[in-house]
Amino acid sequence: MNGYYHITTYGCQMNVHESEKIAGILSDLGYKATEKIEDADIAVFNTCCIRENAENHAFGNIGMLKKLKTAKKNMIIAVGGCFTQQMGKAENLHEKFPYVDIIFGTHNLGKLKDYILKKQTVKKAVIEILEDDGKVYEEIKPLRTSYPNAWINITYGCNNFCTYCIVPYVRGRERSRRSADIINEAKELVALGYKEITLLGQNVNSYSNGTDDLSFPQLLEAIAGIEGKFRLRFMTSHPKDFSEELVKVISRNPKICKSVHLPVQSGSDVILKAMNRRYSSADYLNKVSMLKRYIPECTITTDLIVGFPGETDEDFIATLNLVKEVGFSSAFSFVYSKRDGTVAARMENQVDPEVSKRRIMELIATVNALTRSQSEKYVGTTVEILCEDYDNKKNMYLGRDEFGRMAYFRSEKDVIGEFVNVKINSASGISLTGEII
Ligand code: 5AD
Ligand code: SF4
């Protein structure tokens, strides 16, 4: 054994899964996981740069490690992910935190093992940021940490260049894994007893783009056809590519959850255009109607941004109206964060932070009211919950229904990884409480 590892992850699901791959690499090297960073012989930070606060958070935590590193000279500190991949940021990081031993980007996860081995023999920092080579690497096996849920990458990178977004610059051009590899991974996971599979990509609907025999709807249907009881989800869908063919596949396959994450970002056509989203609010609402026509019970979640450059009160009201019209079951609401190198960062009419603050509060209150009213409708009903975890503070098990609604309940025996029927007795905002029946 090589000692203990600790990984700190920032950002999205994509990064959470990438950290599972980092864990796979570290355990191959003989390291064991520890929850406590003070006990770690190697501490890895998997960073995110999608918004400034994610960056600041990572900076704060890396800064705090200086004392520990001074006391534990042989500890290895490695920083990777989206932040370090940005132009010039690896050098900045090295200057600011000279005690960081390894700095790598999003395109060289496959070389992390070599960097660690090298660092064990050299004194100076090992820094390498590679450019996107357009390839898909299959050799890194993740060490999964989220049973009964499992994530599978289906695409990497993004070609959309929404004007606010840094992702296409740090994750490279969109490329798809081979459908045979994806289907095999899903089969293995089901055979191992995983009960929920989520397919991951920045824009899953553009999967393959002619590079594979299967389109996204065909891939989804092939995975839904695997024997055994499990749930199938996918994220994220770009509304411009969200097709009727896909909706039909969701509607006819009971394993595919009737809940779709469809980020709208704004309800204003002027802002959507400035964001380069390539749909109008009417296009979005048409897709929602089409979805509801095939699957009336389907719930929709979304991502929203307030304070995009040039956003007026009128634009913001259009967002509020769209949110109410669609009736999202929940939403992630963000204040626009200026990202260097993106088109929107060069726009002149940046919104006053005080105005953005006021708007985000109003938006969150609107979204929360929708979520709460939908949760209240659950009271008295019985829902099938996939038990995911045990909450030590509440002394209750917890899990979600197919629509992603969280429920807490008590159980005599450990039911993590099982589907249980729970009668809902009360609702509080986003979560429900009930009893197994
Ligand atoms: N500022 C605020 N939110 C952003 N997102 C992406 N880039 C930015 C940014 N610069 C949000 C979008 C996206 C989600 C993953 O993050 O809403 O859908
Ligand atoms: Fe960013 Fe747009 Fe790509 Fe999503 S689709 S990752 S928001 S550029």
PDB file of C-alpha atoms and ligand atoms in Angstrom, residues 12 49-52 162-167 202 236 261 263-265 275 277 302-306 308 332-339 342 344, ligand 1:
ATOM      1  CA  CYS A  12     -20.858  19.287 -12.056  1.00  0.00           C
ATOM      2  CA  CYS A  49     -14.139  27.018 -13.807  1.00  0.00           C
ATOM      3  CA  ILE A  50     -17.709  27.328 -15.033  1.00  0.00           C
ATOM      4  CA  ARG A  51     -18.391  30.182 -12.577  1.00  0.00           C
ATOM      5  CA  GLU A  52     -16.047  32.379 -10.564  1.00  0.00           C
ATOM      6  CA  CYS A 162     -22.877  29.483 -25.891  1.00  0.00           C
ATOM      7  CA  THR A 163     -21.361  32.940 -25.492  1.00  0.00           C
ATOM      8  CA  TYR A 164     -21.194  32.856 -21.665  1.00  0.00           C
ATOM      9  CA  CYS A 165     -19.667  29.399 -21.386  1.00  0.00           C
ATOM     10  CA  ILE A 166     -16.049  28.348 -20.860  1.00  0.00           C
ATOM     11  CA  VAL A 167     -16.696  24.605 -21.350  1.00  0.00           C
ATOM     12  CA  GLN A 202     -22.645  18.337 -22.432  1.00  0.00           C
ATOM     13  CA  THR A 236     -27.728  17.374 -20.434  1.00  0.00           C
ATOM     14  CA  HIS A 261     -33.233  18.203 -17.683  1.00  0.00           C
ATOM     15  CA  PRO A 263     -31.687  23.994 -19.672  1.00  0.00           C
ATOM     16  CA  VAL A 264     -33.471  27.059 -21.031  1.00  0.00           C
ATOM     17  CA  GLN A 265     -31.076  29.692 -19.546  1.00  0.00           C
ATOM     18  CA  MET A 275     -26.235  33.753 -25.673  1.00  0.00           C
ATOM     19  CA  ARG A 277     -28.492  29.333 -27.838  1.00  0.00           C
ATOM     20  CA  THR A 302     -33.746  23.422 -16.045  1.00  0.00           C
ATOM     21  CA  ASP A 303     -30.782  25.780 -15.670  1.00  0.00           C
ATOM     22  CA  LEU A 304     -31.307  29.551 -15.600  1.00  0.00           C
ATOM     23  CA  ILE A 305     -28.911  32.485 -15.770  1.00  0.00           C
ATOM     24  CA  VAL A 306     -29.717  36.025 -14.613  1.00  0.00           C
ATOM     25  CA  PHE A 308     -26.326  38.122 -18.689  1.00  0.00           C
ATOM     26  CA  PHE A 332     -30.599  25.560 -10.922  1.00  0.00           C
ATOM     27  CA  SER A 333     -30.490  29.355 -10.962  1.00  0.00           C
ATOM     28  CA  PHE A 334     -27.166  31.116 -11.510  1.00  0.00           C
ATOM     29  CA  VAL A 335     -25.921  34.670 -11.588  1.00  0.00           C
ATOM     30  CA  TYR A 336     -24.005  35.234 -14.812  1.00  0.00           C
ATOM     31  CA  SER A 337     -20.275  34.952 -14.188  1.00  0.00           C
ATOM     32  CA  LYS A 338     -17.885  36.619 -16.602  1.00  0.00           C
ATOM     33  CA  ARG A 339     -15.438  34.043 -17.987  1.00  0.00           C
ATOM     34  CA  THR A 342     -15.666  33.862 -23.913  1.00  0.00           C
ATOM     35  CA  ALA A 344     -19.887  37.454 -23.543  1.00  0.00           C
TER      36      ALA A 344
HETATM   37  N1  5AD B   1     -22.230  32.105 -15.666  1.00  0.00           N
HETATM   38  C1  5AD B   1     -23.301  31.579 -15.014  1.00  0.00           C
HETATM   39  N2  5AD B   1     -23.779  30.354 -15.264  1.00  0.00           N
HETATM   40  C2  5AD B   1     -23.154  29.617 -16.216  1.00  0.00           C
HETATM   41  N3  5AD B   1     -23.406  28.377 -16.674  1.00  0.00           N
HETATM   42  C3  5AD B   1     -22.480  28.096 -17.607  1.00  0.00           C
HETATM   43  N4  5AD B   1     -21.633  29.121 -17.770  1.00  0.00           N
HETATM   44  C4  5AD B   1     -22.036  30.096 -16.914  1.00  0.00           C
HETATM   45  C5  5AD B   1     -21.582  31.405 -16.617  1.00  0.00           C
HETATM   46  N5  5AD B   1     -20.545  31.938 -17.243  1.00  0.00           N
HETATM   47  C6  5AD B   1     -24.518  27.559 -16.221  1.00  0.00           C
HETATM   48  C7  5AD B   1     -25.511  27.255 -17.348  1.00  0.00           C
HETATM   49  C8  5AD B   1     -25.268  25.805 -17.630  1.00  0.00           C
HETATM   50  C9  5AD B   1     -24.857  25.277 -16.269  1.00  0.00           C
HETATM   51  C10 5AD B   1     -24.136  23.984 -16.287  1.00  0.00           C
HETATM   52  O1  5AD B   1     -24.023  26.306 -15.773  1.00  0.00           O
HETATM   53  O2  5AD B   1     -26.814  27.480 -16.834  1.00  0.00           O
HETATM   54  O3  5AD B   1     -26.416  25.143 -18.128  1.00  0.00           O
END
